[in-house]
Tab-separated table of C-alpha atoms in Angstrom:
chain	number	residue	atom	x	y	z
E	302	MET	CA	13.259	-46.537	-9.239
E	303	GLU	CA	11.363	-44.507	-6.541
E	304	ILE	CA	8.992	-41.884	-7.019
E	305	LYS	CA	8.233	-39.335	-3.971
E	306	VAL	CA	5.123	-38.365	-3.588
E	307	LEU	CA	3.888	-34.596	-1.540
E	308	PHE	CA	0.159	-34.185	-0.145
E	309	PHE	CA	-1.364	-30.834	0.609
E	310	GLY	CA	-3.813	-29.337	1.857
E	311	GLU	CA	-6.663	-31.698	2.923
E	312	ILE	CA	-5.135	-34.151	0.905
E	313	GLN	CA	-2.991	-34.779	3.781
E	314	GLN	CA	-5.821	-35.072	6.055
E	315	CYS	CA	-6.766	-38.381	4.158
E	316	THR	CA	-3.332	-39.568	3.698
E	317	LYS	CA	-2.279	-39.144	7.763
E	318	GLN	CA	1.107	-38.159	6.220
E	319	SER	CA	2.905	-35.588	3.791
E	320	GLU	CA	4.697	-37.631	1.634
E	321	MET	CA	5.658	-40.994	0.640
E	322	LEU	CA	7.927	-43.450	-1.112
E	323	PHE	CA	6.579	-45.281	-4.379
E	324	ARG	CA	8.489	-48.218	-5.765
E	325	ASP	CA	6.712	-49.997	-9.276
E	326	VAL	CA	4.785	-47.238	-10.204
E	327	PHE	CA	5.702	-45.759	-14.342
E	328	SER	CA	2.455	-43.135	-14.574
E	329	SER	CA	0.736	-40.361	-12.541
E	330	ASN	CA	-2.897	-42.288	-13.583
E	331	GLN	CA	-1.920	-45.799	-11.442
E	332	LEU	CA	0.209	-43.404	-9.228
E	333	ASN	CA	-3.726	-41.939	-8.802
E	334	GLU	CA	-5.223	-44.800	-8.313
E	335	LYS	CA	-2.928	-46.899	-6.086
E	336	LEU	CA	-3.225	-44.642	-3.795
E	337	GLN	CA	-7.944	-44.174	-4.088
E	338	LEU	CA	-7.188	-47.695	-3.444
E	339	LEU	CA	-4.516	-46.886	-0.049
E	340	TYR	CA	-7.135	-43.438	1.327
E	341	PRO	CA	-10.924	-44.009	-0.351
E	342	ASP	CA	-12.320	-40.496	0.827
E	343	LEU	CA	-9.392	-40.013	-2.029
E	344	LYS	CA	-11.956	-40.448	-4.335
E	345	SER	CA	-14.237	-37.408	-3.030
E	346	LYS	CA	-11.601	-34.934	-2.865
E	347	SER	CA	-11.070	-32.361	-5.902
E	348	TYR	CA	-7.088	-31.702	-6.398
E	349	ARG	CA	-4.724	-31.669	-9.431
E	350	ILE	CA	-0.711	-34.187	-9.918
E	351	ALA	CA	2.224	-32.316	-10.606
E	352	VAL	CA	5.319	-34.269	-11.902
E	353	ASN	CA	8.245	-32.245	-10.868
E	354	LYS	CA	6.293	-29.678	-10.671
E	355	THR	CA	4.796	-28.446	-13.654
E	356	LEU	CA	0.444	-29.817	-13.538
E	357	VAL	CA	-0.446	-32.332	-15.986
E	358	ASP	CA	-4.423	-32.563	-17.810
E	359	ILE	CA	-2.934	-36.638	-18.791
E	360	ASP	CA	-1.693	-40.000	-17.760
E	361	THR	CA	2.051	-38.947	-17.792
E	362	GLU	CA	4.968	-41.753	-17.849
E	363	LEU	CA	6.857	-41.162	-13.566
E	364	LYS	CA	10.916	-42.105	-13.997
E	365	ASP	CA	13.119	-42.846	-11.032
E	366	GLY	CA	13.716	-39.766	-9.261
E	367	ASP	CA	10.858	-38.217	-9.847
E	368	THR	CA	8.992	-36.097	-8.051
E	369	VAL	CA	4.265	-36.130	-7.894
E	370	ALA	CA	2.667	-33.072	-5.780
E	371	PHE	CA	-0.836	-33.748	-5.430
E	372	LEU	CA	-2.530	-30.297	-4.703
E	373	PRO	CA	-6.162	-29.743	-3.683
E	374	PRO	CA	-8.001	-26.156	-3.972
E	375	PHE	CA	-8.381	-24.283	-0.487
E	376	ALA	CA	-10.890	-22.450	-0.102
E	377	GLY	CA	-9.760	-19.682	2.788
E	378	GLY	CA	-9.328	-16.521	2.635
X	1348	MET	CA	0.583	13.519	-12.494
X	1349	LEU	CA	2.020	13.365	-8.225
X	1350	ASP	CA	1.831	16.465	-6.646
X	1351	LYS	CA	4.493	17.698	-4.209
X	1352	GLU	CA	3.625	16.151	-0.931
X	1353	GLU	CA	3.076	12.347	-2.980
X	1354	ILE	CA	7.056	12.796	-4.382
X	1355	LYS	CA	8.024	13.557	-0.349
X	1356	ARG	CA	5.304	9.833	0.840
X	1357	TYR	CA	6.942	7.524	-1.748
X	1358	ALA	CA	10.199	9.254	-1.535
X	1359	HIS	CA	11.091	5.467	-2.078
X	1360	HIS	CA	8.957	3.122	-4.576
X	1361	LEU	CA	10.721	6.890	-6.730
X	1362	GLN	CA	14.779	5.716	-5.697
X	1363	LEU	CA	13.587	2.258	-7.835
X	1364	PRO	CA	14.868	2.556	-11.186
X	1365	GLU	CA	11.815	-0.508	-11.339
X	1366	ILE	CA	10.010	1.407	-10.500
X	1367	GLY	CA	10.198	5.237	-10.231
X	1368	ILE	CA	7.974	8.608	-11.364
X	1369	GLU	CA	6.270	6.410	-14.192
X	1370	GLY	CA	5.511	3.245	-12.168
X	1371	GLN	CA	3.986	5.160	-9.416
X	1372	GLN	CA	1.987	7.491	-12.000
X	1373	LYS	CA	0.814	4.046	-13.054
X	1374	LEU	CA	0.154	2.420	-9.623
X	1375	LYS	CA	-1.885	6.264	-9.139
X	1376	GLN	CA	-4.205	5.823	-11.963
X	1377	ALA	CA	-4.624	1.812	-11.087
X	1378	LYS	CA	-7.926	0.925	-9.914
X	1379	VAL	CA	-8.147	-1.746	-7.997
X	1380	LEU	CA	-10.896	-4.168	-6.007
X	1381	VAL	CA	-10.531	-6.426	-3.753
X	1382	VAL	CA	-12.779	-8.689	-2.931
X	1383	GLY	CA	-13.288	-9.846	0.486
X	1384	ALA	CA	-12.051	-7.594	3.461
X	1385	GLY	CA	-10.979	-10.401	5.844
X	1386	GLY	CA	-6.929	-11.704	6.503
X	1387	LEU	CA	-5.930	-11.673	2.882
X	1388	GLY	CA	-8.020	-8.575	1.850
X	1389	CYS	CA	-6.736	-6.974	5.600
X	1390	ALA	CA	-3.117	-6.797	4.239
X	1391	VAL	CA	-4.047	-6.135	0.225
X	1392	LEU	CA	-5.599	-3.305	1.659
X	1393	GLN	CA	-3.324	-2.088	3.939
X	1394	TYR	CA	0.205	-2.084	1.332
X	1395	LEU	CA	-2.506	-1.661	-1.121
X	1396	ASN	CA	-3.112	1.445	-0.285
X	1397	ALA	CA	0.066	1.601	1.769
X	1398	VAL	CA	1.783	2.192	-1.699
X	1399	GLY	CA	-0.525	4.512	-3.287
X	1400	VAL	CA	-2.603	2.912	-5.826
X	1401	GLY	CA	-5.042	5.707	-6.428
X	1402	THR	CA	-8.721	3.980	-6.475
X	1403	ILE	CA	-8.700	0.703	-3.825
X	1404	GLY	CA	-12.703	-0.657	-3.678
X	1405	VAL	CA	-13.023	-2.641	-0.395
X	1406	MET	CA	-16.252	-5.340	-1.376
X	1407	ASP	CA	-17.573	-7.267	1.804
X	1408	PHE	CA	-20.717	-8.113	2.873
X	1409	ASP	CA	-19.894	-9.094	6.803
X	1410	VAL	CA	-19.393	-7.697	10.286
X	1411	VAL	CA	-16.813	-8.275	12.246
X	1412	GLN	CA	-16.626	-10.584	14.406
X	1413	LEU	CA	-13.182	-11.607	18.162
X	1414	SER	CA	-12.386	-14.170	17.117
X	1415	ASN	CA	-12.168	-12.596	13.074
X	1416	LEU	CA	-9.447	-9.982	15.182
X	1417	GLN	CA	-6.299	-13.234	15.586
X	1418	ARG	CA	-5.447	-12.270	12.051
X	1419	GLN	CA	-7.312	-9.699	10.757
X	1420	VAL	CA	-5.416	-6.869	12.052
X	1421	LEU	CA	-7.567	-3.878	10.351
X	1422	TYR	CA	-9.898	-4.327	12.831
X	1423	ASN	CA	-9.925	-3.752	16.756
X	1424	GLU	CA	-12.364	-4.808	19.816
X	1425	SER	CA	-14.420	-1.808	19.079
X	1426	ASP	CA	-15.063	-2.787	15.408
X	1427	ILE	CA	-17.244	-5.697	16.772
X	1428	GLY	CA	-20.360	-5.701	15.097
X	1429	ASN	CA	-19.583	-3.631	12.597
X	1430	SER	CA	-19.726	-3.185	8.804
X	1431	LYS	CA	-15.436	-4.993	8.089
X	1432	VAL	CA	-16.502	-2.345	4.916
X	1433	ASN	CA	-17.074	0.323	7.302
X	1434	CYS	CA	-14.412	-0.030	9.771
X	1435	ALA	CA	-11.518	-1.089	7.254
X	1436	LEU	CA	-12.025	1.794	5.235
X	1437	GLU	CA	-12.363	4.183	8.559
X	1438	LYS	CA	-9.012	2.915	8.893
X	1439	LEU	CA	-7.812	3.282	5.753
X	1440	LYS	CA	-8.749	6.516	4.900
X	1441	TYR	CA	-5.814	7.755	7.963
X	1442	GLN	CA	-3.403	5.528	6.186
X	1443	ASN	CA	-3.860	7.694	3.301
X	1444	SER	CA	-5.358	10.856	2.614
X	1445	LYS	CA	-4.743	10.703	-0.806
X	1446	THR	CA	-5.709	7.411	-2.538
X	1447	ASN	CA	-9.789	7.101	-3.007
X	1448	LEU	CA	-11.444	4.610	-1.789
X	1449	ILE	CA	-14.639	2.934	-2.654
X	1450	PRO	CA	-16.684	0.526	0.025
X	1451	HIS	CA	-19.168	-1.647	-1.731
X	1452	ASN	CA	-20.923	-3.446	1.526
X	1453	GLU	CA	-23.148	-5.589	-0.957
X	1454	LYS	CA	-21.965	-9.795	-1.251
X	1455	LEU	CA	-20.642	-11.209	-4.459
X	1456	THR	CA	-22.724	-12.702	-6.362
X	1457	GLU	CA	-22.977	-13.394	-10.676
X	1458	PHE	CA	-25.196	-10.742	-11.515
X	1459	ASN	CA	-23.860	-8.112	-9.680
X	1460	SER	CA	-20.207	-9.262	-10.872
X	1461	GLN	CA	-19.506	-8.132	-13.962
X	1462	GLU	CA	-21.161	-4.144	-13.452
X	1463	ILE	CA	-18.933	-3.670	-10.591
X	1464	PHE	CA	-15.540	-5.507	-12.477
X	1465	SER	CA	-15.599	-3.153	-15.336
X	1466	ASN	CA	-14.897	-0.433	-13.296
X	1467	TYR	CA	-11.494	-1.329	-11.833
X	1468	ASP	CA	-8.616	-2.729	-14.301
X	1469	LEU	CA	-7.537	-5.231	-11.707
X	1470	ILE	CA	-8.972	-7.698	-9.265
X	1471	VAL	CA	-7.588	-9.069	-6.017
X	1472	ASP	CA	-9.244	-12.611	-4.339
X	1473	CYS	CA	-9.989	-13.345	-1.192
X	1474	THR	CA	-11.952	-14.444	-1.234
X	1475	ASP	CA	-13.225	-17.076	1.628
X	1476	ASN	CA	-15.113	-19.802	-0.068
X	1477	PHE	CA	-15.582	-21.613	-3.238
X	1478	GLU	CA	-18.451	-20.201	-4.740
X	1479	THR	CA	-17.289	-17.301	-4.617
X	1480	ARG	CA	-13.994	-18.003	-6.039
X	1481	TYR	CA	-15.587	-19.002	-9.142
X	1482	ILE	CA	-18.021	-16.150	-9.603
X	1483	VAL	CA	-14.684	-13.312	-9.540
X	1484	ASN	CA	-12.859	-15.533	-11.810
X	1485	ASP	CA	-15.752	-15.747	-14.259
X	1486	ALA	CA	-16.424	-12.110	-14.241
X	1487	CYS	CA	-12.762	-11.309	-14.631
X	1488	LEU	CA	-13.304	-13.822	-18.182
X	1489	LYS	CA	-16.386	-12.739	-19.347
X	1490	ASN	CA	-15.019	-8.575	-18.613
X	1491	ASN	CA	-11.278	-9.572	-19.744
X	1492	GLN	CA	-9.568	-8.676	-16.401
X	1493	ALA	CA	-6.748	-10.163	-14.893
X	1494	PHE	CA	-7.269	-11.421	-10.933
X	1495	ILE	CA	-4.746	-12.006	-8.040
X	1496	TYR	CA	-6.040	-15.232	-6.375
X	1497	GLY	CA	-4.825	-15.652	-2.954
X	1498	ALA	CA	-6.168	-19.318	-0.878
X	1499	ILE	CA	-5.179	-20.606	2.053
X	1500	TYR	CA	-5.626	-23.329	3.996
X	1501	LYS	CA	-4.301	-24.282	7.974
X	1502	PHE	CA	-0.291	-23.315	7.555
X	1503	GLU	CA	-0.486	-23.321	4.197
X	1504	GLY	CA	-0.784	-21.181	0.942
X	1505	GLN	CA	-1.297	-20.845	-2.347
X	1506	ILE	CA	-0.778	-17.974	-4.503
X	1507	ALA	CA	-1.281	-16.947	-8.489
X	1508	VAL	CA	-2.048	-14.682	-11.506
X	1509	PHE	CA	-5.229	-15.384	-13.132
X	1510	ASN	CA	-5.814	-14.284	-17.211
X	1511	GLN	CA	-3.333	-11.931	-17.187
X	1512	LEU	CA	-2.656	-11.001	-21.156
X	1513	ASN	CA	0.616	-11.938	-22.349
X	1514	ASP	CA	1.358	-11.838	-25.897
X	1515	GLY	CA	-2.471	-11.119	-26.343
X	1516	ASN	CA	-3.406	-14.830	-24.794
X	1517	ARG	CA	-4.775	-14.401	-22.276
X	1518	SER	CA	-3.028	-17.262	-19.511
X	1519	VAL	CA	-5.030	-19.849	-16.836
X	1520	ASN	CA	-8.327	-19.608	-15.252
X	1521	TYR	CA	-8.817	-20.449	-12.169
X	1522	ARG	CA	-11.256	-23.316	-13.882
X	1523	ASP	CA	-8.209	-23.936	-15.482
X	1524	LEU	CA	-6.479	-25.610	-13.030
X	1525	PHE	CA	-9.356	-26.148	-10.850
X	1526	PRO	CA	-12.237	-26.832	-11.809
X	1527	GLU	CA	-15.933	-26.457	-9.998
X	1528	ASN	CA	-17.263	-29.224	-8.582
X	1529	LYS	CA	-19.963	-28.502	-6.532
X	1530	GLU	CA	-18.826	-31.195	-3.545
X	1531	GLN	CA	-15.776	-28.810	-2.561
X	1532	GLN	CA	-18.578	-26.868	-1.322
X	1533	THR	CA	-18.035	-28.648	1.673
X	1534	PHE	CA	-14.213	-28.433	2.014
X	1535	ALA	CA	-13.020	-26.329	4.442
X	1536	SER	CA	-13.133	-22.406	5.685
X	1537	CYS	CA	-10.616	-21.081	8.086
X	1538	ALA	CA	-14.212	-21.573	11.023
X	1539	ASP	CA	-13.802	-24.449	10.534
X	1540	VAL	CA	-10.210	-26.206	10.453
X	1541	GLY	CA	-8.192	-23.292	12.508
X	1542	VAL	CA	-5.698	-20.852	10.907
X	1543	VAL	CA	-2.801	-19.690	11.970
X	1544	GLY	CA	-2.963	-15.846	12.357
X	1545	VAL	CA	-0.083	-14.844	10.245
X	1546	LEU	CA	-0.484	-16.916	7.279
X	1547	PRO	CA	-3.922	-14.826	6.243
X	1548	GLY	CA	-0.435	-11.634	6.462
X	1549	ILE	CA	1.878	-13.424	4.515
X	1550	VAL	CA	-0.140	-14.510	1.391
X	1551	GLY	CA	-2.244	-11.349	1.014
X	1552	LEU	CA	1.061	-9.553	0.798
X	1553	LEU	CA	2.017	-11.653	-1.880
X	1554	GLN	CA	-1.251	-10.483	-3.324
X	1555	ALA	CA	-0.369	-7.388	-3.510
X	1556	ASN	CA	3.375	-7.148	-4.631
X	1557	GLU	CA	1.520	-9.188	-7.933
X	1558	VAL	CA	-0.033	-5.785	-8.021
X	1559	ILE	CA	2.460	-4.277	-7.994
X	1560	LYS	CA	4.039	-6.077	-10.642
X	1561	VAL	CA	0.874	-6.353	-13.390
X	1562	ILE	CA	0.552	-2.552	-12.909
X	1563	THR	CA	4.028	-1.303	-12.875
X	1564	GLY	CA	4.785	-3.904	-15.295
X	1565	VAL	CA	7.771	-4.497	-13.657
X	1566	GLY	CA	9.562	-8.236	-12.839
X	1567	ASP	CA	8.183	-12.082	-13.790
X	1568	THR	CA	4.036	-12.526	-12.244
X	1569	LEU	CA	3.280	-16.107	-11.345
X	1570	MET	CA	1.054	-16.274	-13.817
X	1571	ASN	CA	0.408	-19.860	-15.651
X	1572	LYS	CA	2.391	-21.006	-11.787
X	1573	LEU	CA	0.906	-21.447	-9.191
X	1574	LEU	CA	3.218	-20.725	-5.803
X	1575	LEU	CA	2.834	-22.852	-2.892
X	1576	ILE	CA	4.269	-22.240	0.727
X	1577	ASN	CA	3.903	-23.815	3.815
X	1578	LEU	CA	4.959	-22.082	7.538
X	1579	LEU	CA	5.462	-25.668	9.186
X	1580	SER	CA	7.521	-26.956	6.481
X	1581	MET	CA	9.110	-22.539	4.626
X	1582	HIS	CA	9.456	-24.732	1.797
X	1583	PHE	CA	7.960	-21.954	-0.612
X	1584	GLU	CA	7.352	-23.834	-4.980
X	1585	ILE	CA	6.532	-22.119	-7.497
X	1586	MET	CA	4.004	-25.384	-10.369
X	1587	HIS	CA	4.177	-24.145	-13.025
X	1588	TYR	CA	1.152	-24.710	-16.127
X	1589	ASN	CA	0.177	-23.832	-19.588
X	1590	LYS	CA	-3.386	-24.069	-21.601
X	1591	LYS	CA	-3.321	-26.814	-23.189
């Protein structure tokens, strides 16, 4: 079981990397909680989670090989 | 109707079966407001004006600064200290004398947005802060107008078409994607974190491309989608989203 996690924009400033691999995470909420424990600054950030390029509103089951993206809004113009 | 000069000027559009005379006339009849004449706005404005969008509103309240010139390519050194809207209009009128350019030298607020927007068919969000982005979104929702979103961060960009009419329903809007969070106001702008000079040009051109598609009805727009681009990795990815 391996999940690829991608970080965009300002989220990368919290995680200090653009992607990570996780084993033994089974849902998007569980992954989010795990990341917030690792990187407490994430709690004050606004972002959306996408599983396999679809933005999700609710806790979503993760399967081996899934890709999860953490997407913050950008202000700049 | 297109006149003889316009038929020559837009010859390469008229050759495209997807646009042709009918599409070019739709562009000529269209009224588009560009909110923000910064990095994104400079790219959007030059191309909407070049391709013959008939009426183009330009909205900004800022003046040109030296640090803008790295990416805001409508302006030059002699413009420093002058109104962006006035400088932009000055350049654009020499680029295309056939378009109708309308200055809005004022700040967008929740009080003036609906009335100003009601004079246009389509809005392009080229703003540089969250507060104004929500004002653009909310006025477009109240007026039942679509708008083209573009936003940038360092080497990354986001582009989407929000609130577009589709089979009688409105597509996803900015609040669906990113509900308002007041703490975001402290998030970074270009002035705080830096931005690579070409990024607003690339994102702005992708916004201008969506404007052409929405007006002419060709192709698939970025409705219910969010295009993400990263100029370091050169990854372009589309995220999908549907209202529940």
